[in-house]
Each structure stands twice: as structure tokens, then as C-alpha cells.
PDB file of N, CA and C and ligand atoms in Angstrom:
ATOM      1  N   UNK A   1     146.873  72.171 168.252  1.00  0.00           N
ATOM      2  CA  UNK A   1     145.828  71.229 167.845  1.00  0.00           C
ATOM      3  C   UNK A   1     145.163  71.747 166.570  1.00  0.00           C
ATOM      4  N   UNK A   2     145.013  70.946 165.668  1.00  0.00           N
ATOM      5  CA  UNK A   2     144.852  71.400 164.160  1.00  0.00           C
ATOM      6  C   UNK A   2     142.882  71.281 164.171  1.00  0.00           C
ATOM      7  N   UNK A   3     142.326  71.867 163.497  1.00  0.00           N
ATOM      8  CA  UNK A   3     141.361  71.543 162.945  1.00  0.00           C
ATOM      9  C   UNK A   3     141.044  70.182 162.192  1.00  0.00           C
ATOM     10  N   UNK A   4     140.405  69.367 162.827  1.00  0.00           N
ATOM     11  CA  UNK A   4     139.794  68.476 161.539  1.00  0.00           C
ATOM     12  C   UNK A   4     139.439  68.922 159.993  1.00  0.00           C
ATOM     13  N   UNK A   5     139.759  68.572 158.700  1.00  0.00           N
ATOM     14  CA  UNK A   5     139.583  68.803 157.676  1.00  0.00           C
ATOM     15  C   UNK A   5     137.731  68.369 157.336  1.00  0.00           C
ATOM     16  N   UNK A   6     137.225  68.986 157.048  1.00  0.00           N
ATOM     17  CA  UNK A   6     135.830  68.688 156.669  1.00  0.00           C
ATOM     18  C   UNK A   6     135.987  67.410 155.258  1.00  0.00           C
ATOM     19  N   UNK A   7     135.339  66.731 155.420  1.00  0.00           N
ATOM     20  CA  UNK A   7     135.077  65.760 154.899  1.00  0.00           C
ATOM     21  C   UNK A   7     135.336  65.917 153.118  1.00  0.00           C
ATOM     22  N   UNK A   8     134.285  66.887 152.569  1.00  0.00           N
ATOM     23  CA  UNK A   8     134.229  67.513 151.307  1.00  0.00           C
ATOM     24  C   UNK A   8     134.259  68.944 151.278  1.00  0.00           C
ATOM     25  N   UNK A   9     135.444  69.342 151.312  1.00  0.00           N
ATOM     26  CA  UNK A   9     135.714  71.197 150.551  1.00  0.00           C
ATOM     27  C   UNK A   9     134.797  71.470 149.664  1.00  0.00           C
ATOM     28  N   UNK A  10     134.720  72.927 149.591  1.00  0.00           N
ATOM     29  CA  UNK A  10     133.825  73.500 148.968  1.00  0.00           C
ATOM     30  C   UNK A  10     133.804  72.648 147.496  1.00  0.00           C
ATOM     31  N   UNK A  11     135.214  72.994 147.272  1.00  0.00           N
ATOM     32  CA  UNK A  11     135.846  72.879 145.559  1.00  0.00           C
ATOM     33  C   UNK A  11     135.791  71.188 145.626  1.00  0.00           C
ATOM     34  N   UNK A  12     135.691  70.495 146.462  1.00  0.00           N
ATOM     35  CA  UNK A  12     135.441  68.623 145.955  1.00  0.00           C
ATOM     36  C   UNK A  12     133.869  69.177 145.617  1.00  0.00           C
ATOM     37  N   UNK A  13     133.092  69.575 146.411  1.00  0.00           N
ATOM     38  CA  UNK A  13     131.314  69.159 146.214  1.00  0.00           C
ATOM     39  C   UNK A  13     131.440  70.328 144.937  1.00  0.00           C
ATOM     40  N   UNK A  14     131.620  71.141 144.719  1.00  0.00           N
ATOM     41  CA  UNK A  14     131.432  71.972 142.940  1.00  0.00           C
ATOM     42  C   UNK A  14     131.673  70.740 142.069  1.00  0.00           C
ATOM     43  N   UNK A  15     132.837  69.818 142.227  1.00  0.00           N
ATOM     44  CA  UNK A  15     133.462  69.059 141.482  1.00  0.00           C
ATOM     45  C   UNK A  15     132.176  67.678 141.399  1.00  0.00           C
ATOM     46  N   UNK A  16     132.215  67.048 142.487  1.00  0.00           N
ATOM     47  CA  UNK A  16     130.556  66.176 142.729  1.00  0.00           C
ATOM     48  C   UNK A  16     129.876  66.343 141.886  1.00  0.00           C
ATOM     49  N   UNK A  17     129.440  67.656 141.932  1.00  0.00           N
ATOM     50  CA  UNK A  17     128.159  68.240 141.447  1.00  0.00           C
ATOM     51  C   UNK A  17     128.195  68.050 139.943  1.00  0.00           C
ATOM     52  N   UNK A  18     129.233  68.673 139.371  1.00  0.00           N
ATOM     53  CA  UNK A  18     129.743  68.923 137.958  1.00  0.00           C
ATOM     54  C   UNK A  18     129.833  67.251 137.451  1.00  0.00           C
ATOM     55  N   UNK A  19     130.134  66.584 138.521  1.00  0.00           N
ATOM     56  CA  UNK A  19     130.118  65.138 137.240  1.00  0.00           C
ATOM     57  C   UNK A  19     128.524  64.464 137.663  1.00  0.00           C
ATOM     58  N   UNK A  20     128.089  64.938 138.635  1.00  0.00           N
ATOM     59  CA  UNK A  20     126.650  63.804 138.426  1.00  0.00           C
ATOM     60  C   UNK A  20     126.052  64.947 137.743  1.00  0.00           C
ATOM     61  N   UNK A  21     125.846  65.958 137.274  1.00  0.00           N
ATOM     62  CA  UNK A  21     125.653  66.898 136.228  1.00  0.00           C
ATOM     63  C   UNK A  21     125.886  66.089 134.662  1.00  0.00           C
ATOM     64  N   UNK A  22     127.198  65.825 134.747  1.00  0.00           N
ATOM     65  CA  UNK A  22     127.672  65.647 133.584  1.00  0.00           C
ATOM     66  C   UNK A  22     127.253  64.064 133.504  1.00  0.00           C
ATOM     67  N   UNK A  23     127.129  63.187 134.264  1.00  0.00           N
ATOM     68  CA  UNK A  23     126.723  61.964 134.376  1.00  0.00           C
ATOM     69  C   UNK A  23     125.275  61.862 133.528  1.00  0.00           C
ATOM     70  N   UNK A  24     124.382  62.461 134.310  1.00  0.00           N
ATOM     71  CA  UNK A  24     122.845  62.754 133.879  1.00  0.00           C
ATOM     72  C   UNK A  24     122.827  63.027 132.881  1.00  0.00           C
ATOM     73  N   UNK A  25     123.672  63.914 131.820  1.00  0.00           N
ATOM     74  CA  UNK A  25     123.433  64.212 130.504  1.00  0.00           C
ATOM     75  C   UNK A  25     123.964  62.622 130.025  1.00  0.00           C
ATOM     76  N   UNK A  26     124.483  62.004 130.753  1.00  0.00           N
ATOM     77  CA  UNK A  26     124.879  60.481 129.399  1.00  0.00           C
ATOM     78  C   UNK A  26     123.811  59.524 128.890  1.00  0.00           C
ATOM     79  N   UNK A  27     123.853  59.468 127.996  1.00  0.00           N
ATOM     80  CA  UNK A  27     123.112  58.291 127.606  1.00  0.00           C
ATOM     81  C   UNK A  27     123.286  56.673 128.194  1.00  0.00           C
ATOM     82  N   UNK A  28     122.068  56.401 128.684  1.00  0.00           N
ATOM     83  CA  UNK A  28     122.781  54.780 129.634  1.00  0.00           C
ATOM     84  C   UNK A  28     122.792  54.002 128.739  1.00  0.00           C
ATOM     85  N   UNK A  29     122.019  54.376 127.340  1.00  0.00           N
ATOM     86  CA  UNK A  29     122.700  52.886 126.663  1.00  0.00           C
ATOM     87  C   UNK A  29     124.004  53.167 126.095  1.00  0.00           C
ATOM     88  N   UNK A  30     124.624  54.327 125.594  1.00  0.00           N
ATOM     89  CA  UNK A  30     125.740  54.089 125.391  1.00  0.00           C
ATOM     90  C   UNK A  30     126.944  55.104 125.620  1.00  0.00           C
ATOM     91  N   UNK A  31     126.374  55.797 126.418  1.00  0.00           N
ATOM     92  CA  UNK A  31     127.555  56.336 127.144  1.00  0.00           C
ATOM     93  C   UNK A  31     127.640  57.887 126.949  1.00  0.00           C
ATOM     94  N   UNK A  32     127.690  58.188 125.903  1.00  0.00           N
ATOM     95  CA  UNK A  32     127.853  59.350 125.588  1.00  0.00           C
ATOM     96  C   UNK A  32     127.147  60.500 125.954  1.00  0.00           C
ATOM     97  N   UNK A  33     127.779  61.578 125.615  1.00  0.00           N
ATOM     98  CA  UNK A  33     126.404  62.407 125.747  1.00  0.00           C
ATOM     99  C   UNK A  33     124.803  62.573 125.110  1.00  0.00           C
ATOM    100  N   UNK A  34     123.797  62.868 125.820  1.00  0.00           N
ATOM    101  CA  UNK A  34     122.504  62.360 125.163  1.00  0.00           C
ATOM    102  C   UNK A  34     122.201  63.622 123.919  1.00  0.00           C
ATOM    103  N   UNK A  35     122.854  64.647 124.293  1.00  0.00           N
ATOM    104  CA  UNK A  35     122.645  65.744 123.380  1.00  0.00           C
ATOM    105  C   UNK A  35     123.491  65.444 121.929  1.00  0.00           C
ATOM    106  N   UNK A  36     124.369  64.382 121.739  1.00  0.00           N
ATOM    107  CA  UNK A  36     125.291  63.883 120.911  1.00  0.00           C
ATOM    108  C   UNK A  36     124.325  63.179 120.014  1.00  0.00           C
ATOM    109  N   UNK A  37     124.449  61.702 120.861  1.00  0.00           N
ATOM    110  CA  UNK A  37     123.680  60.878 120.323  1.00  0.00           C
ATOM    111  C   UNK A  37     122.146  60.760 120.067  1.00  0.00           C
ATOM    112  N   UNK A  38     121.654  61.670 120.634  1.00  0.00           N
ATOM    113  CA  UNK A  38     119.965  61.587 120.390  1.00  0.00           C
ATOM    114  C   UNK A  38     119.650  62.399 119.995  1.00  0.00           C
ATOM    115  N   UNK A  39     120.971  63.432 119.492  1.00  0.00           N
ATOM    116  CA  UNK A  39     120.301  64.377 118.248  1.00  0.00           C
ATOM    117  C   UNK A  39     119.615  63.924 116.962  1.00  0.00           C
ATOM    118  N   UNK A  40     118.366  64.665 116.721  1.00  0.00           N
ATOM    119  CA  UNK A  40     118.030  64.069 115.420  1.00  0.00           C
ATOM    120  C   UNK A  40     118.646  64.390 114.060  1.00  0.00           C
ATOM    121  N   UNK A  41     119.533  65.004 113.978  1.00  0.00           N
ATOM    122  CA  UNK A  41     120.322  64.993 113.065  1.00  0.00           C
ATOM    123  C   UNK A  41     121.502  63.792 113.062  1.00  0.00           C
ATOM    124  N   UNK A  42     121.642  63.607 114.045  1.00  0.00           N
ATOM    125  CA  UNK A  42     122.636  61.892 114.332  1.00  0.00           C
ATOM    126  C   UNK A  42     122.287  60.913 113.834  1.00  0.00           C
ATOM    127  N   UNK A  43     120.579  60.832 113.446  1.00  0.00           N
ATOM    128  CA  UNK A  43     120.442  59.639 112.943  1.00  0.00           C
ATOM    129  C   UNK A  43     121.155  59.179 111.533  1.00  0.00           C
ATOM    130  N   UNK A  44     121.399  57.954 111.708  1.00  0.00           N
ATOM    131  CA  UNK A  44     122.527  57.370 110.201  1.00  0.00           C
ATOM    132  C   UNK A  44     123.757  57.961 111.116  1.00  0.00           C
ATOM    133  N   UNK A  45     124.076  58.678 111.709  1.00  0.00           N
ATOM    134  CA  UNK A  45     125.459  59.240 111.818  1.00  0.00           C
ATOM    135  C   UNK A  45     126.303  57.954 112.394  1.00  0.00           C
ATOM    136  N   UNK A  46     126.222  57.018 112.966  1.00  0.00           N
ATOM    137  CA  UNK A  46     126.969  55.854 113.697  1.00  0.00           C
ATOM    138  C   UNK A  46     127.085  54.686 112.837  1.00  0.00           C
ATOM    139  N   UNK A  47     127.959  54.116 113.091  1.00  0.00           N
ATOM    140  CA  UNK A  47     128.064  52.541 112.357  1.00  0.00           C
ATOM    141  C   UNK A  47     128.818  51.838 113.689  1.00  0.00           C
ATOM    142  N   UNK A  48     128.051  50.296 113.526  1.00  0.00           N
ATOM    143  CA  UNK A  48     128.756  49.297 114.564  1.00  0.00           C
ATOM    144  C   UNK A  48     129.683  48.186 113.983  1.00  0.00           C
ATOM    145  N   UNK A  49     131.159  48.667 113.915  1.00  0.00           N
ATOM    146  CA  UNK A  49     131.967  47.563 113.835  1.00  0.00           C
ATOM    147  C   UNK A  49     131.792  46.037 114.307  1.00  0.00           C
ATOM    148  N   UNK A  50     132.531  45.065 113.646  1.00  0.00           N
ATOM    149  CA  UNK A  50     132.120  44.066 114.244  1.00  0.00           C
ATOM    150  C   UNK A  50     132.828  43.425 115.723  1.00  0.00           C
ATOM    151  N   UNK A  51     132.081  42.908 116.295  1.00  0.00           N
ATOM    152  CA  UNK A  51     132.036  42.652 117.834  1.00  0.00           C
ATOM    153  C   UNK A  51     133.691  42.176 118.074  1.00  0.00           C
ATOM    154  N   UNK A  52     133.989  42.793 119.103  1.00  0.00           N
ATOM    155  CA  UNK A  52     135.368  41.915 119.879  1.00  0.00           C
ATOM    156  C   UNK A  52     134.849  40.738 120.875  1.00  0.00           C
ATOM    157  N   UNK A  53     135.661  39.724 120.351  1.00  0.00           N
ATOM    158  CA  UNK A  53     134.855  38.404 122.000  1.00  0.00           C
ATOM    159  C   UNK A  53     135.743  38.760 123.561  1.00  0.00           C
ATOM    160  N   UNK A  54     134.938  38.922 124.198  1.00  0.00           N
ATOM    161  CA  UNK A  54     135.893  38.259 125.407  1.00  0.00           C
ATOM    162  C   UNK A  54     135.850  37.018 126.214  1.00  0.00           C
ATOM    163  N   UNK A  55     137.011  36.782 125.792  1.00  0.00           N
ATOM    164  CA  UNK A  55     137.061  35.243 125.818  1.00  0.00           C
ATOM    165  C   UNK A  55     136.786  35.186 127.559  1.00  0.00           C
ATOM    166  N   UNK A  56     137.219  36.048 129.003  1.00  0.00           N
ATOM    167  CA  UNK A  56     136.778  35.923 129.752  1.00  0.00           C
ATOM    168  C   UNK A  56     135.349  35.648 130.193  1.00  0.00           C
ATOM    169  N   UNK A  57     134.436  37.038 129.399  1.00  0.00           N
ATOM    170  CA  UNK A  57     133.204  36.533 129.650  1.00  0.00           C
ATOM    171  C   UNK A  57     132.550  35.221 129.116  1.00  0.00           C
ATOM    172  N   UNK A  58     133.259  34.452 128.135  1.00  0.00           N
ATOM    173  CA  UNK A  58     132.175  33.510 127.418  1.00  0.00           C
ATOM    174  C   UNK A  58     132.449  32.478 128.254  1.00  0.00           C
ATOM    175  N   UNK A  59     134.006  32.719 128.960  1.00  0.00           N
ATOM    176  CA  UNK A  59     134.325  31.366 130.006  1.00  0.00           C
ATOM    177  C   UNK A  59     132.842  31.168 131.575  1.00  0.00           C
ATOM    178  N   UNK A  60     133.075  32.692 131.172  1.00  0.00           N
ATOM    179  CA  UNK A  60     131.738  33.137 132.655  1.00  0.00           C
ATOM    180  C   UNK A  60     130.376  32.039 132.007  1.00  0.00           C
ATOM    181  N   UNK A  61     130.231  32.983 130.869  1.00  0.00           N
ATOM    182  CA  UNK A  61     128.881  32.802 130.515  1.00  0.00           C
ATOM    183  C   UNK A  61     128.579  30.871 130.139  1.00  0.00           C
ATOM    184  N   UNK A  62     129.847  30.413 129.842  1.00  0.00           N
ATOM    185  CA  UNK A  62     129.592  29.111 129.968  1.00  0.00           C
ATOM    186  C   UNK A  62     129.484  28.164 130.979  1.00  0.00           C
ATOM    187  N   UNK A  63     130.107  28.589 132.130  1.00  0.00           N
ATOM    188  CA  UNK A  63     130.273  28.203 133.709  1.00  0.00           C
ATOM    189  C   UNK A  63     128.728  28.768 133.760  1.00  0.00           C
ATOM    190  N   UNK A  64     128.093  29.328 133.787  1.00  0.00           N
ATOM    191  CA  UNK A  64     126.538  29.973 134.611  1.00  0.00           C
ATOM    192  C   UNK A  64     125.824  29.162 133.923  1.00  0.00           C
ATOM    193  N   UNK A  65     125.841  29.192 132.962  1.00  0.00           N
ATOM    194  CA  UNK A  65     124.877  27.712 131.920  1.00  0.00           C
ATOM    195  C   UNK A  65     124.783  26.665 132.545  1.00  0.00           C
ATOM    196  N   UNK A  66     125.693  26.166 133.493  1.00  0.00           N
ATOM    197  CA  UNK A  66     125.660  25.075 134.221  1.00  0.00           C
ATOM    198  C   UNK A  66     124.645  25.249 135.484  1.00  0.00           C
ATOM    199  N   UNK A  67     124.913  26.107 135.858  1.00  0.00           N
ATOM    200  CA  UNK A  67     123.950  26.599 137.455  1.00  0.00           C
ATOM    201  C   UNK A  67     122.610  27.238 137.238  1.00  0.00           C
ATOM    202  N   UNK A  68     122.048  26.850 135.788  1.00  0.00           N
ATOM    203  CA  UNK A  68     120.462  27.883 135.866  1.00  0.00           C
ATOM    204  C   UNK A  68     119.493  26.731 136.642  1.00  0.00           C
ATOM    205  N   UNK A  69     119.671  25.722 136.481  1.00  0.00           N
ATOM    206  CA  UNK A  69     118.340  24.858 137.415  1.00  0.00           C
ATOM    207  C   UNK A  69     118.976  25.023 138.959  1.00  0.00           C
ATOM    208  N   UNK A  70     119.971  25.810 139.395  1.00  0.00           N
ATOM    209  CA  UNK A  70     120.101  25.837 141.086  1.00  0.00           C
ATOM    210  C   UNK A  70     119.267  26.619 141.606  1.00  0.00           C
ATOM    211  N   UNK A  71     118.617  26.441 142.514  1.00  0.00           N
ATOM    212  CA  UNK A  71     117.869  27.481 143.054  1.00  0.00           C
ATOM    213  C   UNK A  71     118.614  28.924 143.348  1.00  0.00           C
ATOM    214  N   UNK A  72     117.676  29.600 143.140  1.00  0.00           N
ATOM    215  CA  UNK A  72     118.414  31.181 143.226  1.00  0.00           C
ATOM    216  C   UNK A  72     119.931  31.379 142.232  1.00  0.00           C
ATOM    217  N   UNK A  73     119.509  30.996 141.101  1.00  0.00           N
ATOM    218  CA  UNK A  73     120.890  30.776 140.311  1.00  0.00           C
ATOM    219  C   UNK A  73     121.351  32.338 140.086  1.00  0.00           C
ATOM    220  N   UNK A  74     120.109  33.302 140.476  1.00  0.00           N
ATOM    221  CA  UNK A  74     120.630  34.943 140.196  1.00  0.00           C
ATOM    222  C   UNK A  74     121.807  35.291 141.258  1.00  0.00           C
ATOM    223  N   UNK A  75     121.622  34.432 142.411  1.00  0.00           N
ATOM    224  CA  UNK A  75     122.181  35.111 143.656  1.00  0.00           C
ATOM    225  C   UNK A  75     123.850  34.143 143.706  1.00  0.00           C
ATOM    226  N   UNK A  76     123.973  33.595 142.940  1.00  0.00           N
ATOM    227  CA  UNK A  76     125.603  32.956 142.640  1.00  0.00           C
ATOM    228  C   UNK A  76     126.636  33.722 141.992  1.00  0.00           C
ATOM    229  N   UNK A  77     127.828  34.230 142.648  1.00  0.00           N
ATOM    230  CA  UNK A  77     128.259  35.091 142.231  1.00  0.00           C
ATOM    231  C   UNK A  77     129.667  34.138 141.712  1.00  0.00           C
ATOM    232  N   UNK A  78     129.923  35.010 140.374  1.00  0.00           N
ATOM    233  CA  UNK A  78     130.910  33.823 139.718  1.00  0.00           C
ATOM    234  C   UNK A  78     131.893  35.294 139.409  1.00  0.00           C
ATOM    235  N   UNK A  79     133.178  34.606 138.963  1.00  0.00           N
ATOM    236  CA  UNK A  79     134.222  35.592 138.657  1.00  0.00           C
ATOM    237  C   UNK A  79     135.326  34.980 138.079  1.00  0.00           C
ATOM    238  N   UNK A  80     136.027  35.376 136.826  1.00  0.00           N
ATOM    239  CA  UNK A  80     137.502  34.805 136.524  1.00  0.00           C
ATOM    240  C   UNK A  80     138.671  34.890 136.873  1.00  0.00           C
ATOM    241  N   UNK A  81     139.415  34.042 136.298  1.00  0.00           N
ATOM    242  CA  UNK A  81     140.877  34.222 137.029  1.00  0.00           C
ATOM    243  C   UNK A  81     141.415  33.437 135.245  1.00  0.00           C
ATOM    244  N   UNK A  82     142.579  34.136 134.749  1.00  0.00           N
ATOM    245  CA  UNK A  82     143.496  33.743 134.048  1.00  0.00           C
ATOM    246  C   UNK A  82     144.430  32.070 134.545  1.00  0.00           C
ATOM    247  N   UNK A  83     144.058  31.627 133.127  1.00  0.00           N
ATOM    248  CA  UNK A  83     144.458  30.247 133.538  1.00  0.00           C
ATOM    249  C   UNK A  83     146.087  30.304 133.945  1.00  0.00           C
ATOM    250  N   UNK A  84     146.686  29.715 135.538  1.00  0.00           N
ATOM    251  CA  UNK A  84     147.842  29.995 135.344  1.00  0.00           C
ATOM    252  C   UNK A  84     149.167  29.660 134.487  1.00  0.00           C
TER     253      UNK A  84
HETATM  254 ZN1   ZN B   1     123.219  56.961 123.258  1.00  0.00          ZN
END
């Protein structure tokens, strides 16, 4: 009769640890690290190309335009599918 394996080994929770570690240093607006981007020497350092569309979301975002006078229009959950 074998031992049950514990759920998380030592070496998974070091590993856990190390990315919500590494998580916390990101910047939520854009991802990166905050020590990167919010250096003050970074400032000027970035440029924003111009936008890619996705044509999925604008299909979304035009379908929800239809449902803002439904009541609770936050709580309607919408999703795409490729036209077949
Ligand atoms: Zn940032």
C-alpha cells in the first residue's frame, strides 16, 4: 500500500511562491516588470505602435450594444464562435 502523494511537494510550493513573487513585481497595467517600466529613467523609453483590431471582439462589442437597456446587462455573458 503506497503512500498518498501530498497534494503540493516541497519543490511545487518554492515554485508557487516564486511566481506570485514574480507576479507582484508586474505591472497590472502592462505586464511587465514594475522595476522595468516604472523606472524613472524609462520615461520616453516606449513607443505605441498602431492598434491591431480584433475583429472578434468588435463582433462582441457590437452584439452588447444591443443589450445595455436589459436589466442587469453586466450579468449577460456573451462569447464568440467563428462564422462556420
Ligand atoms: Zn507598466
Amino acid at each position: 500500500m503506497s503512500t498518498p502523494e501530498p497534494e503540493w511537494s516541497e519543490e511545487d510550493q518554492a515554485w508557487m511562491l516564486a511566481l506570485a513573487e514574480y507576479r507582484a513585481g508586474l505591472c497590472p497595467a502592462c505586464r511587465r516588470p514594475l522595476r522595468e517600466c516604472a523606472d524613472p529613467d524609462a520615461d520616453g523609453g516606449y513607443t505605441v505602435p498602431s492598434p491591431t483590431r480584433c475583429h472578434a471582439t468588435t463582433a462582441l462589442l457590437i452584439a452588447q450594444e444591443q443589450y445595455t437597456e436589459s436589466p442587469q446587462a453586466g450579468a449577460l455573458l456573451f462569447h464568440t464562435e467563428r462564422r462556420g
